[in-house]
XYZ file of C-alpha atoms in Angstrom:
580
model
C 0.000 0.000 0.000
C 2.738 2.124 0.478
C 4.485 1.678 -2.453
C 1.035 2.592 -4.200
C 0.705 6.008 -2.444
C 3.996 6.661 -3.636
C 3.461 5.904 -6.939
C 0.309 8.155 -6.857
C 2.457 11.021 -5.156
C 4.901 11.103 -8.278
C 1.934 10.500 -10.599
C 0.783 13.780 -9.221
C 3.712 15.580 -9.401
C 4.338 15.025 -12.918
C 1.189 15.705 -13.990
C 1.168 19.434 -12.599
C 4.616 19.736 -13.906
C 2.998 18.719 -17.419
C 0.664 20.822 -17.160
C 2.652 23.778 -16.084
C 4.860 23.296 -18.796
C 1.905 23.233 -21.095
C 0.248 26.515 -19.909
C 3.986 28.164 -20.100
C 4.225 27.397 -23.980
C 0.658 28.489 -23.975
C 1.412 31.821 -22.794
C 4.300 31.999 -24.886
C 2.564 31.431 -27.855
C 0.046 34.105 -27.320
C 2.667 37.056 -26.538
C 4.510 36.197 -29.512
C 1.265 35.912 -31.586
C -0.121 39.251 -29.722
C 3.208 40.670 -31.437
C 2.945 38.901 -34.709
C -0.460 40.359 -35.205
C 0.369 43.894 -33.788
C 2.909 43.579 -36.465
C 1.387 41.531 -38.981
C -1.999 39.943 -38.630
C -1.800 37.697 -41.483
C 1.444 35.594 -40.159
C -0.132 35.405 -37.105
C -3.106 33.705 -38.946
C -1.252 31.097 -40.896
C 0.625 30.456 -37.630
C -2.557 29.713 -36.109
C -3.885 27.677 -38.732
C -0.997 25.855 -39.359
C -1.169 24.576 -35.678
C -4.031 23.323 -36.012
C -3.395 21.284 -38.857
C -0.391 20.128 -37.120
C -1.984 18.660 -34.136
C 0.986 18.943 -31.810
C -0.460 21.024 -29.291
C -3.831 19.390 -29.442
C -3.812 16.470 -26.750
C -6.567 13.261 -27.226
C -7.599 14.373 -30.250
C -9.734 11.692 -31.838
C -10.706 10.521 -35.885
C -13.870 12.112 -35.606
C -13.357 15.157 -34.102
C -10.491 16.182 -37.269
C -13.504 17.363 -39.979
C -15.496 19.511 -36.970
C -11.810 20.943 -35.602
C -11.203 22.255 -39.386
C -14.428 24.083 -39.653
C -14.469 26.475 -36.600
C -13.193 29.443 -35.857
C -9.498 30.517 -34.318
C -9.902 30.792 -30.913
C -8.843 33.775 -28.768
C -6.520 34.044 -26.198
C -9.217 33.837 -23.465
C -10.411 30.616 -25.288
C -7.063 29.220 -25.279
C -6.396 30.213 -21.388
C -9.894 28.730 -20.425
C -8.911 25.208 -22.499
C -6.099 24.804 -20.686
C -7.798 24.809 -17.336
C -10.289 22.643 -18.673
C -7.466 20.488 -20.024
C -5.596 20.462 -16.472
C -9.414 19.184 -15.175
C -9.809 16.910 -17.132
C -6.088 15.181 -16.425
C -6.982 15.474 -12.563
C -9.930 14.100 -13.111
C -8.472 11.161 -14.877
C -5.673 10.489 -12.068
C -7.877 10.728 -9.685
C -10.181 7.635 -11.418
C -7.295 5.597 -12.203
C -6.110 6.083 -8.440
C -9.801 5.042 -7.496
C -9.731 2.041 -10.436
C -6.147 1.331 -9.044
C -7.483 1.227 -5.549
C -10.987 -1.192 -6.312
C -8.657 -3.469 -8.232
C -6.594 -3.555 -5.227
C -8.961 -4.291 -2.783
C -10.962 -6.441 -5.193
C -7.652 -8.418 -5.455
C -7.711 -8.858 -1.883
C -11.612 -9.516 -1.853
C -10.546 -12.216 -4.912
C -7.815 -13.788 -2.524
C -10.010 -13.865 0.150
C -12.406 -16.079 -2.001
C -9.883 -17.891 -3.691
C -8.865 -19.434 -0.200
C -12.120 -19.964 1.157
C -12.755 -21.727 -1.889
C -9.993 -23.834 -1.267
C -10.782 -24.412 1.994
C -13.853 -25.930 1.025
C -12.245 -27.510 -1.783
C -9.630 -29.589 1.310
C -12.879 -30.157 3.965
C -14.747 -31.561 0.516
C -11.773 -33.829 0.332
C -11.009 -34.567 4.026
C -15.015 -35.911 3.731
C -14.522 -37.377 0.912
C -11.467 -39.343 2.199
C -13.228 -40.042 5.946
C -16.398 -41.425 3.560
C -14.393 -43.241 1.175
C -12.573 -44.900 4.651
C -15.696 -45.421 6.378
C -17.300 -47.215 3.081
C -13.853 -49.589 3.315
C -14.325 -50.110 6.728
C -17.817 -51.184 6.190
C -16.617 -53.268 3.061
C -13.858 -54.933 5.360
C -16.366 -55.432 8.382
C -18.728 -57.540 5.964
C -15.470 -59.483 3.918
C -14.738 -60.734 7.667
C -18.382 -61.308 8.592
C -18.857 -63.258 5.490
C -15.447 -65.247 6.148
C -17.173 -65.998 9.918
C -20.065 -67.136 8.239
C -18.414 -69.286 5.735
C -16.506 -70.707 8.636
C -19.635 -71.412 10.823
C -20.949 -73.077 7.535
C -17.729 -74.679 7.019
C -17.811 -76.124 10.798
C -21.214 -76.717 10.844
C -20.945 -79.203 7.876
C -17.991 -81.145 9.359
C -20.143 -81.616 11.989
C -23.290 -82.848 10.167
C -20.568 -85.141 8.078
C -19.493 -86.396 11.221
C -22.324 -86.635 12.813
C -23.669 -88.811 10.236
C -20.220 -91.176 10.021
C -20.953 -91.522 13.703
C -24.295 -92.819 13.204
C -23.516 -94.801 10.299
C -20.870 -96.304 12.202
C -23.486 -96.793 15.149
C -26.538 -98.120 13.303
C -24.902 -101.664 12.339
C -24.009 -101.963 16.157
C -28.110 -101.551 17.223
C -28.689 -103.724 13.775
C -26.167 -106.441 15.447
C -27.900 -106.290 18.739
C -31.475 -106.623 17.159
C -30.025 -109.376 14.913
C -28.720 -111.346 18.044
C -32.189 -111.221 19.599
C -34.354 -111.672 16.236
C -33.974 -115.327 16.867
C -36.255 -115.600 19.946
C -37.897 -112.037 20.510
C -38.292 -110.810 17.200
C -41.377 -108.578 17.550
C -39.719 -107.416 21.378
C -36.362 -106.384 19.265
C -38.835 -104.336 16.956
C -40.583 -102.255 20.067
C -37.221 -101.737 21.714
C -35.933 -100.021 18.605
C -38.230 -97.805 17.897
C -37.890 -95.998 21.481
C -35.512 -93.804 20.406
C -35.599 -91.485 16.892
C -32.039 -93.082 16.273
C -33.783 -96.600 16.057
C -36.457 -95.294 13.828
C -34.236 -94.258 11.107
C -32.620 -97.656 11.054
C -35.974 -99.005 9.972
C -36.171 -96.352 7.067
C -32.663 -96.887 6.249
C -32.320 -98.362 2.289
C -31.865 -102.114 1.083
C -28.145 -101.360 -0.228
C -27.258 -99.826 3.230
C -28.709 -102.554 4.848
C -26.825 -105.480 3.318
C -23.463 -103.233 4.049
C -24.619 -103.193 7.908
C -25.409 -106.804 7.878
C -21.648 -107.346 6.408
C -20.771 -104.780 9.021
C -22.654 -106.964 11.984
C -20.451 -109.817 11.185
C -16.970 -108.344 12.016
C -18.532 -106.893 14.767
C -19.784 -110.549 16.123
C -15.868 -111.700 15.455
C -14.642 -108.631 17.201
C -16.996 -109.083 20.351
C -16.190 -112.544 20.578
C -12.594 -111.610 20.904
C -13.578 -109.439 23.126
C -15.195 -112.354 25.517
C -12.489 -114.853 24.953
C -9.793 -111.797 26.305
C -12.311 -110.883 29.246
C -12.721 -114.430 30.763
C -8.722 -114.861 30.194
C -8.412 -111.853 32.083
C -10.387 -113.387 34.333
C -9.025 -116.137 34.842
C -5.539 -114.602 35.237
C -6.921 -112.930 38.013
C -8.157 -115.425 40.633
C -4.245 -117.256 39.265
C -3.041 -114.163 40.521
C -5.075 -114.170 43.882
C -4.405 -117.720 44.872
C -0.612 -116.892 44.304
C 0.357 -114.374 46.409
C 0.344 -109.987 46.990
C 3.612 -110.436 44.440
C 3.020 -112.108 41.303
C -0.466 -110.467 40.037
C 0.741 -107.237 38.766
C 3.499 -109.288 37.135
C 1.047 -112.160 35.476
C -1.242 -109.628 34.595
C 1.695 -107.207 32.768
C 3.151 -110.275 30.597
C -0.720 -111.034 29.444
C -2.083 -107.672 28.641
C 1.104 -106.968 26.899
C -1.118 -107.232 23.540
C -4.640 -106.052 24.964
C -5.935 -102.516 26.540
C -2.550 -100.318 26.634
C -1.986 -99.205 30.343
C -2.041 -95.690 31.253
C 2.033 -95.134 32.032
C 0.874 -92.158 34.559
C 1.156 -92.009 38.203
C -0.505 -89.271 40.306
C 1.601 -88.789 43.041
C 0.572 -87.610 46.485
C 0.534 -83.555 46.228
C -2.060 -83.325 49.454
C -1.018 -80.353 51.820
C -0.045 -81.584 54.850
C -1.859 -81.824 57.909
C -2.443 -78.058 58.953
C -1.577 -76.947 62.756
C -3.725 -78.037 65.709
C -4.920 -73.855 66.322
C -6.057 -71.193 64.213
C -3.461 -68.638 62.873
C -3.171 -65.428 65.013
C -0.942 -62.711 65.395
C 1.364 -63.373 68.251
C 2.739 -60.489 70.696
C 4.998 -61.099 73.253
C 3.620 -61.578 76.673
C 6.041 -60.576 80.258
C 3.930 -63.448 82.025
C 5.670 -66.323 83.321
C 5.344 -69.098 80.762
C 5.048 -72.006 83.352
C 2.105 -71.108 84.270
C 0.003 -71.292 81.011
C 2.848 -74.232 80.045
C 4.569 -77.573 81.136
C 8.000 -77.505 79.252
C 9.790 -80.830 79.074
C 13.816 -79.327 79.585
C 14.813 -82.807 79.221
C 13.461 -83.748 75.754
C 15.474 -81.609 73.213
C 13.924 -82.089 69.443
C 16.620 -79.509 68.083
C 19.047 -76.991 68.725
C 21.196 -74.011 67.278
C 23.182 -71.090 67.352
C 19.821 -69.465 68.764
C 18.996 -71.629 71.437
C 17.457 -75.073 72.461
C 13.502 -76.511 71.903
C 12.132 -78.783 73.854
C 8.588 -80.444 74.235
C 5.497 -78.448 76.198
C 1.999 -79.041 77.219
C -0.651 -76.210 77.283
C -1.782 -76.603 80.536
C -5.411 -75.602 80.063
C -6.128 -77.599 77.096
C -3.689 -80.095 76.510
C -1.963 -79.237 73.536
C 1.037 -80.611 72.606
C 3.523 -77.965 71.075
C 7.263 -76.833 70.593
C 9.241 -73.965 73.190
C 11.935 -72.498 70.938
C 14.110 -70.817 73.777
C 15.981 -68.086 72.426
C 18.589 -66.339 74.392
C 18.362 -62.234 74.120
C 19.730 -60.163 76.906
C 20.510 -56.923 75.007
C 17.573 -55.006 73.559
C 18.847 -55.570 69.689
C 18.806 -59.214 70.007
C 15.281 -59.216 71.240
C 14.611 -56.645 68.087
C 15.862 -60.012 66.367
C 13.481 -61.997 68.154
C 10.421 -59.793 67.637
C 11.331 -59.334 63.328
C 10.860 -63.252 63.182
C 7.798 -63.414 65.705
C 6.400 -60.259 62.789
C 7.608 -62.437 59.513
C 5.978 -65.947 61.309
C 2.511 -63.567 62.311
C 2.340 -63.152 58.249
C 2.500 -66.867 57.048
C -0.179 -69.416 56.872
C 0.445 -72.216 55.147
C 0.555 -76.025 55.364
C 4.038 -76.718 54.824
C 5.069 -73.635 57.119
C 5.682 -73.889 61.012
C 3.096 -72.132 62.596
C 3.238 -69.768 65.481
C 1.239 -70.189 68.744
C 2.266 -67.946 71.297
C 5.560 -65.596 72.363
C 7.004 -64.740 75.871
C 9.290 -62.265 76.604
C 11.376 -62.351 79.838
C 14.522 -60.484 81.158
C 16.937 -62.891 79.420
C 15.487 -64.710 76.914
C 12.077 -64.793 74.690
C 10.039 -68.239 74.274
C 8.285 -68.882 71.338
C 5.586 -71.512 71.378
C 4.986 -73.487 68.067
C 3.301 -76.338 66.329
C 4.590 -79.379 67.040
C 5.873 -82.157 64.534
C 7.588 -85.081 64.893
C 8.944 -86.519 62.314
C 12.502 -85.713 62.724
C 14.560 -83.075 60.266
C 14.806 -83.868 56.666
C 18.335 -84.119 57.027
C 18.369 -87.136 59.427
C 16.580 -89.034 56.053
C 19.709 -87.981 54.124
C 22.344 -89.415 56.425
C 20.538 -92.328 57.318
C 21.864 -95.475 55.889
C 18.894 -97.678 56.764
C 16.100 -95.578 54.890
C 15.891 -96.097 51.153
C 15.195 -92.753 49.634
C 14.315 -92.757 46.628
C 14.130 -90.243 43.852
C 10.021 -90.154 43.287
C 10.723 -89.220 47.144
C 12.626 -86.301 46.493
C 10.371 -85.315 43.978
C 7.573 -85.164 46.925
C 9.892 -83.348 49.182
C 11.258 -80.996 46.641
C 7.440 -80.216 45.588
C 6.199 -79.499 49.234
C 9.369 -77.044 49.375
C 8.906 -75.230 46.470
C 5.004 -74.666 46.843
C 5.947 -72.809 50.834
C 9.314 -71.075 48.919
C 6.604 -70.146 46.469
C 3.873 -68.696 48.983
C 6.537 -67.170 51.173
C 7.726 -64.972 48.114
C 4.280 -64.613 47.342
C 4.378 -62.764 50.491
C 7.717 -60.727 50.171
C 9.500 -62.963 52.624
C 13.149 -64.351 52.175
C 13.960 -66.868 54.364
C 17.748 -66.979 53.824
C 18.529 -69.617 55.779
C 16.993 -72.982 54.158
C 18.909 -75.957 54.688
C 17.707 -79.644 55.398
C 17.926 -78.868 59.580
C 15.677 -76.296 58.635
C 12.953 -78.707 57.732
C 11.396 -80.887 59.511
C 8.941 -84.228 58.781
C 5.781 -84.642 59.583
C 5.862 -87.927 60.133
C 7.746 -91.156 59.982
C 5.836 -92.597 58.135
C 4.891 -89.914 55.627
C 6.722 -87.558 53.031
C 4.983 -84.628 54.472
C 7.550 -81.861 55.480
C 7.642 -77.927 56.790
C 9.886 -75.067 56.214
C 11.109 -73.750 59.943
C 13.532 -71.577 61.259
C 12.586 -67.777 59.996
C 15.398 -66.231 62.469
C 16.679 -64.888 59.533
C 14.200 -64.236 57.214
C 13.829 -60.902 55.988
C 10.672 -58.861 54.217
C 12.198 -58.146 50.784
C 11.904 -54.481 49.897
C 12.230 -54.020 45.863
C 13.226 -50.431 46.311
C 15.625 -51.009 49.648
C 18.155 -53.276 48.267
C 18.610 -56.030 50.219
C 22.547 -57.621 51.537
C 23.035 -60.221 53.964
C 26.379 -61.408 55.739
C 25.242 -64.373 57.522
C 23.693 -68.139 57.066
C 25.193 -71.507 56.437
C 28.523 -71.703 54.333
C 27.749 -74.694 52.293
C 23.544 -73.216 50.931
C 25.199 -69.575 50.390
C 23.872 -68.109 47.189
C 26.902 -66.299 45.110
C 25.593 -62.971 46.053
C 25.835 -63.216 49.192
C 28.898 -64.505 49.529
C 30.048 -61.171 47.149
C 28.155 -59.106 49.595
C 25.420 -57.819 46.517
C 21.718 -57.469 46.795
C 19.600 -60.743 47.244
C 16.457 -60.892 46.376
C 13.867 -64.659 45.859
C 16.429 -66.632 43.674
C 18.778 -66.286 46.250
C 16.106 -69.082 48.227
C 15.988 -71.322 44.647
C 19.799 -71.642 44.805
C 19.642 -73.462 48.218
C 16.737 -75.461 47.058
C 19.073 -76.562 43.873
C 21.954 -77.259 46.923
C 19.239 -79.407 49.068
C 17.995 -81.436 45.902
C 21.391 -82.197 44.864
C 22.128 -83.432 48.443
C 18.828 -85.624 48.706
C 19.551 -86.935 45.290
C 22.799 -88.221 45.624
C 23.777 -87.587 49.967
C 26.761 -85.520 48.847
C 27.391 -81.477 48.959
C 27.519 -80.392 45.511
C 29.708 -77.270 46.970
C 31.905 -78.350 50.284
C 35.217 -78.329 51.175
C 38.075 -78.929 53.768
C 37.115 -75.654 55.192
C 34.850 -72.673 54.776
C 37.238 -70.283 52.645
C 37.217 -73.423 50.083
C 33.645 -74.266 50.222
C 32.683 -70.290 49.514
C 35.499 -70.384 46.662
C 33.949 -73.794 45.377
C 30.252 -71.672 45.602
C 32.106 -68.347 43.791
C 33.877 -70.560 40.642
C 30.011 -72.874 40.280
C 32.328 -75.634 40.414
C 29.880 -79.248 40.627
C 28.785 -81.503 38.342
C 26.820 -85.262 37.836
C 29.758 -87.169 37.806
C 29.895 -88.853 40.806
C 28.724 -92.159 41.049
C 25.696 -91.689 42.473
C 23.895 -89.633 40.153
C 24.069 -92.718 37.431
C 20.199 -93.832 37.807
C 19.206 -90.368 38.096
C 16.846 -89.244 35.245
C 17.933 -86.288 33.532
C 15.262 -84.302 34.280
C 15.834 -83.978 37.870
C 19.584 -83.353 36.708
C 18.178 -80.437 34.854
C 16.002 -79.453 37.285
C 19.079 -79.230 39.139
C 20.708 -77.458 36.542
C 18.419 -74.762 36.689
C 18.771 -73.692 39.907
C 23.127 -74.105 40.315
C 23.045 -70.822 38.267
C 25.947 -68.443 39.275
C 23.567 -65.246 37.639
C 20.034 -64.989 39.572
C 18.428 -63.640 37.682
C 18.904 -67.041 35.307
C 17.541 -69.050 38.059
C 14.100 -70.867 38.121
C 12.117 -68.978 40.387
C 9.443 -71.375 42.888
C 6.214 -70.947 40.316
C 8.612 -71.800 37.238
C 10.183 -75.221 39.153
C 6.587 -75.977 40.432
C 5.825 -76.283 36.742
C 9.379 -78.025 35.686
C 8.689 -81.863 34.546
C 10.715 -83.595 37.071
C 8.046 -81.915 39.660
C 4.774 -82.211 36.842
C 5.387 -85.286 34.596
C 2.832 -87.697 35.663
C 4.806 -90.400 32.905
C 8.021 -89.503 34.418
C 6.723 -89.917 38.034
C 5.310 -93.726 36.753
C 8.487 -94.499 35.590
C 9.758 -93.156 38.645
C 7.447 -95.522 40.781
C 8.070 -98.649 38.228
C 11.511 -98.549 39.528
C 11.263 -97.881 42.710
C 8.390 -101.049 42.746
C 11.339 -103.194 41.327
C 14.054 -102.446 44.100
C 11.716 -103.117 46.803
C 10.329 -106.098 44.777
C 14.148 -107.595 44.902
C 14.123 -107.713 48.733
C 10.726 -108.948 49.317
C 10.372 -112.894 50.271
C 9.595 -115.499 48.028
C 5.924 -116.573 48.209
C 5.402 -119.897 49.752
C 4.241 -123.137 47.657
């Protein structure tokens, strides 16, 4: 806009100057022809007309105008002056239009610009609706390509299942046909009635003559094959009351060797993965009591079912009840060992489980704090490991392995570490069972994910590489002893010990073991690699207690047949012979 104005200001400026020139030779013109004429009137006449035919000073003079110009009259000098400021009108008046044109084309321009983008505007949300409609429409086409695919499927499915549904009864109309055959001979009209209960039985009356000879030819192998069947069934039979007369021994045996070629036996064996018998009381949360303890309890000093860095337990009797339990006496004189005391009476207060000692009650004297606990008494696992006159057997490891995992498992469940697990550390149920719980939480810690975690303490021979290194430990530090204790069960030895500590914890820092020895020769491999899975130096590469819960050494029902096959035949070697 600027640059217009200035355009119009120099427009202006040479118009006046244009004119003023004009009006100068104007006035020049008429003194010198004032002076021609005063002199000589004629000269000044032809000067006059000459000019005019000339044109020169005559501005916008058009074709038509030329023949009306010749005819008039000179003008005068008043005539002339008052052209000239008609003339000078005339050119402002023209400026002043094309400044006004100039400025309408302008803004019209701008008006056209205006319109042009709104038009194009419309012309890209025209397009953007075009595109959503055009997406929309292939949306819709897409949505009925895949409902007609479903459909064709359902059809698809549906007439597999008529087809088979017809093979089936195909397949099950010569049996009825055989059955009505066998009784035609003496209750033909009965066989009749008895068919046509069912709508089954009434379409094998309708069924054609062609189909009917192929069921007859079909009723015949099926006579063969059922007489087979009878002639195995009373051999069977009669293998069984051979069997019973003989002895508790030889009918699994007798009955193997003849059914080698009959029904194939189910090579699975469910083994016993019941919870073991829960505690005597209801879980509570325990707080320490300053009462004397003899006088809610009877504690046997003399009977000692285990012992330990903390302390001694020994046998007591609720007094008011009856109830046979466990004093663990722990010996605390200073105020932090009793903290100690009251972190594993706060870690036992948050576990209920079966295979978990429970916790019944907790007193607190001047020297020492007594906590009372279920009682089991079965012995410690590890007494089954050094004893030379039990037989333990891998398919029981498996059991005892299992019942450890599923408390490791619950225990992490709960953000506990117990730190300290180690065959003294769990105890049987029985003697006569495979039943076992996880004790000892005197070290057992809550794990913390954001307070990293480091431990300087436990048993040399179950440490876990990191703690041993002094780095954070965490729930595979727990796996790595269970890999330590199932190692030891398997095969009685310590994967990890040596002449002293110093070499055991270097044996633990290199991973030095393997399956070498001797003992590991009937092993299966899967418990090797259950074993193998757990012996990891990295933690976080270690099977945590879900994962080995789910490992097939601990799942395989074949495995845990084949398991119980040979554990049948050693105990089958050192049974008597039967008599006669």
């Amino acid at each position: 806009m600027e640059n217009f104005l200035q355009d119009k200001d120099l427009w202006i400026v040479g118009s006046v100057c244009l004119v003023a020139s004009i009006l100068w030779r104007r006035f020049w013109n008429l003194f010198t022809y004032k002076r021609k004429r005063d002199s000589s009137p004629e000269s000044a006449s032809i000067d006059i007309q000459f000019r005019e035919k000339d044109g020169k000073e005559k501005s916008k003079v058009y074709q038509k105008g030329l023949k009306t110009q010749k005819k008039k009259k000179p003008l005068d000098a008043s005539d002339l002056v008052q052209a000239g400021f008609e003339e000078v009108q005339k050119l402002n008046q023209q400026n002043s239009q094309l400044s006004q044109c100039t400025a309408e084309t302008a803004v019209s321009t701008a008006v056209h610009l205006d319109l042009i983008e709104e038009e194009q505007e419309v012309d890209k949300y025209r397009e953007r609706k075009d595109d959503k409609q055009q997406a929309t429409v292939e949306e819709e086409a897409r949505g009925q390509e895949i409902a007609a695919e479903l459909f064709q499927i359902k059809e698809e499915d549906k007439n597999e299942e008529e087809d088979r549904l017809k093979k089936e009864e195909a397949l099950w109309l010569p049996e009825e046909k055989q059955l009505a055959a066998l009784n035609s001979s003496d209750q033909t009209d009965e066989g009749i009635t008895v068919t046509t209960e069912s709508c089954e039985e009434n379409l094998e009356i309708t069924f054609s003559t062609k189909r009917h000879v192929t069921d007859e030819t079909l009723t015949d192998e099926l006579k063969k094959s059922r007489v087979e069947e009878d002639k195995e069934l009373k051999e069977e039979e009669e293998a069984g009351l051979v069997a019973a007369e003989a002895g508790p021994e030889r009918p699994e045996e007798g009955t193997e060797e003849e059914r080698k070629d009959a029904e194939p036996v189910i090579d699975e064996y469910v083994i016993d993965s019941s919870p073991p018998p829960p505690a005597p009381f209801e879980h509570c949360l325990v707080t320490t009591k300053t009462h004397q303890i003899t006088s809610y309890y009877t504690i046997n000093k003399e009977e000692v079912l285990g012992g330990g860095r903390f302390g001694m337990v020994h046998k007591c009797v609720e007094k008011s009840s009856g109830l046979v339990l466990a004093a663990k006496i722990i010996k605390a004189r200073s105020q932090k060992e009793k903290e100690v005391v009251k972190c594993e009476i706060e870690v036992m207060n948050q576990l209920d489980h079966a295979n978990l000692i429970q916790l019944y009650a907790a007193f607190e004297s001047r020297h020492e704090i007594i906590l009372v606990m279920e009682y089991v008494d079965g012995g410690e696992l590890f007494d089954r490991i050094i004893d030379e006159n039990y037989k333990l057997t891998e398919l029981d490891t498996v059991l005892f392995i299992r019942q450890i995992s599923e408390g490791l498992q619950y225990m992490h469940k709960m953000y506990i570490l117990h730190l300290d697990l180690k065959p003294e550390n769990i105890l049987c149920v029985s003697r006569q069972t495979n039943k076992v719980k996880i004790i000892d939480f005197g070290l057992a810690r809550r794990y913390k994910p954001r307070e990293k975690l480091r431990v300087n303490f436990g048993t040399p021979e179950f440490l876990a590489p990191e703690v041993i290194n002094y780095e954070f430990v965490s729930f595979p530090t727990d796996m790595w002893s269970l890999g330590v204790i199932t190692y030891m069960l398997l095969s009685g030895l310590s994967p990890f010990l040596g002449e002293d500590d110093n070499e055991t914890l270097n044996n633990i820092l290199a991973c030095q073991w393997s399956f070498e020895e001797a003992e590991f020769a009937d092993i299966s491999e899967e418990a090797k690699d259950f074993i193998s899975r757990l012996l990891v130096k990295s933690k976080s590469w270690r099977m945590s207690a879900s994962q080995s819960l789910k490992h097939p050494w601990l799942s395989d029902r074949a495995l845990h047949y084949r398991l119980h096959h040979k554990k049948n035949k050693c105990h089958s070697s050192h049974a008597p012979p039967p008599e006669g």
